[in-house]
């Protein structure tokens, strides 16, 4: 018994005729007859009483009523599978680092889900090492983050550079300078993120290159919160430029000399999953296009 046979049976009942059912289905009447004979044989019971006018047996009436739900469910299942294959439906689990998680992704997802309302997206926040591990474990499908550690089983596609600036209270001694270099940060409290944050690791590496091994630091667990701690006068901070709009009251923004801790940002997935398929490929394309355009504009 298959869905074609069920549809044939329903067509016979609806039209009250083997011949009319065959015409509508573009089958030979003999094909329709054989389908019903096989169906009755498989079920082990007569479903249709033949005559000048067909009539359903009690079993036929029950079979017809229940087959309606079966065909409807099977057609819906087939449609769902087709949509899944086309990438217009499905579930996507994406991991994102700050500041993209709060400042770039919401508007991109809003436009994406307007075009693909049957795709469900869940967003997980984390740093690059954590998101890399989550991808390898299969907990998320892709991530937006900085460059992962080398030697991993991951595929990374760079999209843009995250530019950094220095924030400080307006009355801070460094506010008199137009550009800030690494050596200028010595002797002033520097607000930094957690030890696992790639931004902090890059900063520490650059400082060592300049021979700076000791800094007065205060650890703040959130990248996006740094500007508020600067606003409270607790110290200076190196933050992504996108975070400083609008500039908090009483806070000065200064350019960094050179490319102090510019970070490469891009799309990450498991190497064996690239190129991505189904709904994930749809989102991947949109993120690549929109974040690439954001980079060229900014």
Coordinates of C-alpha atoms in Angstrom, one line a residue:
X1 CA 0.0 0.0 0.0
X2 CA 1.4 3.4 -1.0
X3 CA 0.2 6.9 -1.2
X4 CA -0.6 6.6 -5.0
X5 CA -2.9 3.7 -4.3
X6 CA -4.6 5.6 -1.4
X7 CA -5.2 8.6 -3.7
X8 CA -6.6 6.3 -6.4
X9 CA -9.0 4.8 -3.9
X10 CA -10.1 8.3 -2.7
X11 CA -10.6 9.4 -6.3
X12 CA -12.9 6.5 -7.0
X13 CA -15.0 7.3 -3.9
X14 CA -15.1 11.0 -4.8
X15 CA -16.2 10.4 -8.4
X16 CA -18.2 7.2 -7.8
X17 CA -16.5 5.6 -10.8
X18 CA -13.4 3.7 -11.7
X19 CA -13.5 5.3 -15.2
X20 CA -13.7 8.9 -13.9
X21 CA -10.9 8.2 -11.4
X22 CA -8.7 6.9 -14.2
X23 CA -9.4 9.9 -16.4
X24 CA -8.5 12.4 -13.6
X25 CA -5.4 10.5 -12.7
X26 CA -4.4 10.0 -16.4
X27 CA -4.2 6.2 -15.8
X28 CA -5.6 3.4 -17.9
X29 CA -8.7 2.0 -16.3
X30 CA -7.0 -1.4 -16.0
X31 CA -4.3 0.2 -13.8
X32 CA -6.9 1.7 -11.4
X33 CA -8.7 -1.7 -11.2
X34 CA -5.4 -3.5 -10.5
X35 CA -4.4 -1.0 -7.8
X36 CA -7.7 -1.5 -5.9
X37 CA -7.6 -5.3 -6.3
X38 CA -4.1 -5.3 -4.9
X39 CA -5.1 -3.0 -2.1
X40 CA -8.0 -5.3 -1.1
X41 CA -5.7 -8.3 -1.3
X42 CA -3.1 -6.6 1.0
X43 CA -5.8 -5.6 3.5
X44 CA -7.5 -9.0 3.3
X45 CA -11.0 -7.5 3.0
X46 CA -13.3 -6.1 0.4
X47 CA -13.5 -2.3 0.3
X48 CA -15.7 -1.6 -2.7
X49 CA -18.9 -3.4 -3.9
X50 CA -18.8 -3.4 -7.7
X51 CA -21.9 -2.8 -9.8
X52 CA -23.6 -0.2 -12.0
X53 CA -22.8 2.2 -9.1
X54 CA -20.0 1.5 -6.8
X55 CA -20.7 1.3 -3.1
X56 CA -18.3 1.2 -0.1
X57 CA -18.4 -1.7 2.3
X58 CA -18.3 -1.0 6.0
X59 CA -14.5 -1.6 5.8
X60 CA -14.3 0.7 2.8
X61 CA -16.0 3.5 4.7
X62 CA -13.6 3.2 7.6
X63 CA -10.7 2.9 5.3
X64 CA -11.7 6.0 3.4
X65 CA -12.1 8.1 6.5
X66 CA -8.8 7.2 7.9
X67 CA -7.0 7.3 4.6
X68 CA -7.8 11.0 4.3
X69 CA -5.7 11.8 7.3
X70 CA -2.9 9.5 6.1
X71 CA -2.7 11.1 2.6
X72 CA -2.8 14.6 4.1
X73 CA 0.0 13.8 6.6
X74 CA 2.0 12.1 3.8
X75 CA 1.6 15.1 1.5
X76 CA 2.6 17.5 4.3
X77 CA 5.6 15.3 5.1
X78 CA 6.7 15.4 1.5
X79 CA 6.3 19.1 1.4
X80 CA 8.3 19.5 4.5
X81 CA 11.1 17.4 3.1
X82 CA 11.1 19.4 -0.2
X83 CA 11.3 22.6 1.8
X84 CA 14.1 21.2 3.9
X85 CA 16.0 20.2 0.8
X86 CA 15.5 23.7 -0.7
X87 CA 16.7 25.3 2.5
X88 CA 13.4 27.2 3.2
X89 CA 12.6 25.4 6.4
X90 CA 14.7 23.9 9.2
X91 CA 16.5 24.7 12.5
X92 CA 19.8 26.6 12.7
X93 CA 22.0 26.9 15.8
X94 CA 24.4 29.7 15.6
X95 CA 27.1 30.9 18.0
X96 CA 28.2 34.5 18.1
X97 CA 30.8 36.6 19.9
X98 CA 30.4 40.2 21.0
X99 CA 30.0 42.9 19.7
X100 CA 28.5 41.3 16.6
X101 CA 26.0 39.3 18.7
X102 CA 24.4 42.6 20.0
X103 CA 25.3 45.2 17.4
X104 CA 25.2 43.5 14.0
X105 CA 23.3 40.2 14.1
X106 CA 19.8 41.3 15.3
X107 CA 19.0 43.4 12.1
X108 CA 20.5 40.7 9.8
X109 CA 18.3 38.0 11.4
X110 CA 15.3 40.2 11.2
X111 CA 15.6 40.5 7.5
X112 CA 16.6 36.9 7.0
X113 CA 13.5 35.6 9.0
X114 CA 11.2 37.9 7.1
X115 CA 12.3 36.1 3.9
X116 CA 12.4 32.6 5.5
X117 CA 9.6 32.6 8.2
X118 CA 9.7 28.7 8.4
X119 CA 13.4 28.6 9.5
X120 CA 14.0 28.6 13.2
X121 CA 17.2 30.2 14.5
X122 CA 18.7 29.9 18.0
X123 CA 21.6 32.2 19.0
X124 CA 24.2 31.2 21.5
X125 CA 26.7 33.8 22.9
X126 CA 30.3 32.9 23.7
X127 CA 33.9 33.5 23.0
X128 CA 35.8 32.0 20.1
X129 CA 37.4 29.0 22.0
X130 CA 34.0 28.1 23.5
X131 CA 32.2 28.3 20.2
X132 CA 34.9 26.4 18.4
X133 CA 34.5 23.6 20.9
X134 CA 30.7 23.7 20.6
X135 CA 30.9 23.3 16.8
X136 CA 33.2 20.3 17.1
X137 CA 30.8 18.7 19.5
X138 CA 27.9 19.3 17.1
X139 CA 26.1 21.6 19.6
X140 CA 25.9 24.4 17.1
X141 CA 26.0 24.5 13.3
X142 CA 28.1 27.6 12.7
X143 CA 29.6 30.6 14.4
X144 CA 30.5 34.3 13.9
X145 CA 33.8 34.9 15.7
X146 CA 37.4 35.7 15.5
X147 CA 40.1 33.5 13.9
X148 CA 40.2 30.1 15.8
X149 CA 43.3 28.4 17.0
X150 CA 45.3 26.8 14.2
X151 CA 45.3 23.0 13.9
X152 CA 41.6 22.5 14.6
X153 CA 39.2 20.6 12.4
X154 CA 37.4 23.8 11.5
X155 CA 36.7 25.9 8.4
X156 CA 37.1 29.7 8.9
X157 CA 36.1 32.3 6.3
X158 CA 37.4 35.8 7.1
X159 CA 34.9 38.6 6.5
X160 CA 36.3 41.8 8.0
X161 CA 38.6 43.5 10.5
X162 CA 37.2 44.5 13.9
X163 CA 38.7 48.0 14.5
X164 CA 39.5 49.1 18.0
X165 CA 39.7 52.5 19.7
X166 CA 40.7 53.7 23.1
X167 CA 38.0 54.9 25.5
X168 CA 38.9 57.1 28.6
X169 CA 37.2 59.6 30.8
X170 CA 37.3 63.1 29.4
X171 CA 39.5 64.3 32.2
X172 CA 42.0 61.5 31.8
X173 CA 45.6 62.5 31.2
X174 CA 45.7 60.6 27.9
X175 CA 42.7 62.6 26.6
X176 CA 45.2 65.3 25.6
X177 CA 46.7 63.0 23.0
X178 CA 45.0 62.5 19.5
X179 CA 46.5 59.1 19.0
X180 CA 47.4 56.5 21.6
X181 CA 50.2 54.0 21.3
X182 CA 50.9 50.8 23.4
X183 CA 53.6 52.6 25.5
X184 CA 51.0 55.3 26.5
X185 CA 48.9 52.7 28.4
X186 CA 51.6 52.1 31.0
X187 CA 50.9 53.7 34.3
X188 CA 47.2 53.9 33.7
X189 CA 44.5 51.4 34.8
X190 CA 43.4 49.4 31.8
X191 CA 40.1 47.7 31.8
X192 CA 40.3 44.3 30.1
X193 CA 38.1 41.3 29.3
X194 CA 38.5 37.8 30.7
X195 CA 41.6 35.7 30.1
X196 CA 39.9 33.4 27.6
X197 CA 38.8 36.4 25.4
X198 CA 40.7 36.5 22.1
X199 CA 40.8 40.3 22.2
X200 CA 42.6 40.2 25.5
X201 CA 45.1 37.5 24.3
X202 CA 45.8 39.6 21.2
X203 CA 46.4 42.7 23.4
X204 CA 48.8 40.9 25.7
X205 CA 50.7 39.6 22.7
X206 CA 51.1 43.1 21.2
X207 CA 52.1 44.5 24.5
X208 CA 54.9 41.9 24.8
X209 CA 56.1 42.8 21.3
X210 CA 56.5 46.4 22.6
X211 CA 58.4 45.1 25.7
X212 CA 55.5 46.0 28.0
X213 CA 55.1 43.1 30.5
X214 CA 53.4 44.9 33.5
X215 CA 50.1 46.8 33.3
X216 CA 47.7 48.0 35.9
X217 CA 44.6 46.1 34.9
X218 CA 41.0 45.5 36.1
X219 CA 39.1 42.5 34.6
X220 CA 35.6 43.1 33.3
X221 CA 33.8 40.0 32.1
X222 CA 31.8 41.6 29.3
X223 CA 33.2 43.3 26.2
X224 CA 30.0 45.4 25.7
X225 CA 30.1 46.6 29.4
X226 CA 33.5 48.1 29.1
X227 CA 32.4 51.5 28.0
X228 CA 30.1 51.9 31.0
X229 CA 33.0 51.2 33.4
X230 CA 35.0 53.8 31.6
X231 CA 32.1 56.2 31.9
X232 CA 32.2 55.6 35.7
X233 CA 35.9 56.7 35.7
X234 CA 37.4 53.3 36.5
X235 CA 40.0 53.4 33.8
X236 CA 40.7 53.2 30.0
X237 CA 39.7 50.4 27.7
X238 CA 40.4 49.2 24.2
X239 CA 37.0 48.4 22.6
X240 CA 35.6 47.7 19.1
X241 CA 34.8 50.9 17.4
X242 CA 31.2 49.8 16.8
X243 CA 30.6 49.9 20.6
X244 CA 31.2 53.6 21.0
X245 CA 28.1 54.9 19.2
X246 CA 26.6 56.7 20.9
X247 CA 29.6 57.9 22.9
X248 CA 28.7 57.9 26.6
X249 CA 28.6 61.2 28.4
X250 CA 32.0 62.3 29.9
X251 CA 33.9 59.7 27.7
X252 CA 36.6 60.5 25.2
X253 CA 37.5 58.3 22.2
X254 CA 41.0 58.2 20.7
X255 CA 42.5 56.4 17.7
X256 CA 45.1 53.7 18.2
X257 CA 48.4 54.2 16.5
X258 CA 48.8 51.5 13.8
X259 CA 46.8 48.3 14.0
X260 CA 47.2 47.6 17.6
X261 CA 44.7 44.8 18.1
X262 CA 42.6 44.8 15.0
X263 CA 40.9 41.3 14.9
X264 CA 39.9 39.3 11.9
X265 CA 36.3 38.3 12.2
X266 CA 34.4 35.7 10.1
X267 CA 32.3 32.6 9.7
X268 CA 33.2 29.3 11.3
X269 CA 31.9 25.8 10.8
X270 CA 33.2 22.2 11.0
X271 CA 35.5 21.5 8.1
X272 CA 33.6 18.3 7.2
X273 CA 30.3 20.3 7.0
X274 CA 31.6 22.8 4.5
X275 CA 30.0 23.8 2.2
X276 CA 27.0 24.1 4.5
X277 CA 23.7 22.6 3.3
X278 CA 20.0 23.1 3.7
X279 CA 18.8 26.1 5.8
X280 CA 22.3 26.7 7.2
X281 CA 23.6 27.4 3.7
X282 CA 20.9 30.1 3.3
X283 CA 21.9 31.9 6.5
X284 CA 25.6 31.4 5.7
X285 CA 25.1 33.2 2.3
X286 CA 23.2 36.1 3.9
X287 CA 25.8 36.6 6.7
X288 CA 28.6 36.5 4.3
X289 CA 27.0 39.1 2.0
X290 CA 25.7 41.4 4.8
X291 CA 28.8 41.4 7.0
X292 CA 31.0 41.7 3.9
X293 CA 29.0 44.8 2.9
X294 CA 29.2 46.1 6.5
X295 CA 33.0 45.9 6.3
X296 CA 33.2 47.8 3.0
X297 CA 30.9 50.6 4.3
X298 CA 32.7 50.9 7.6

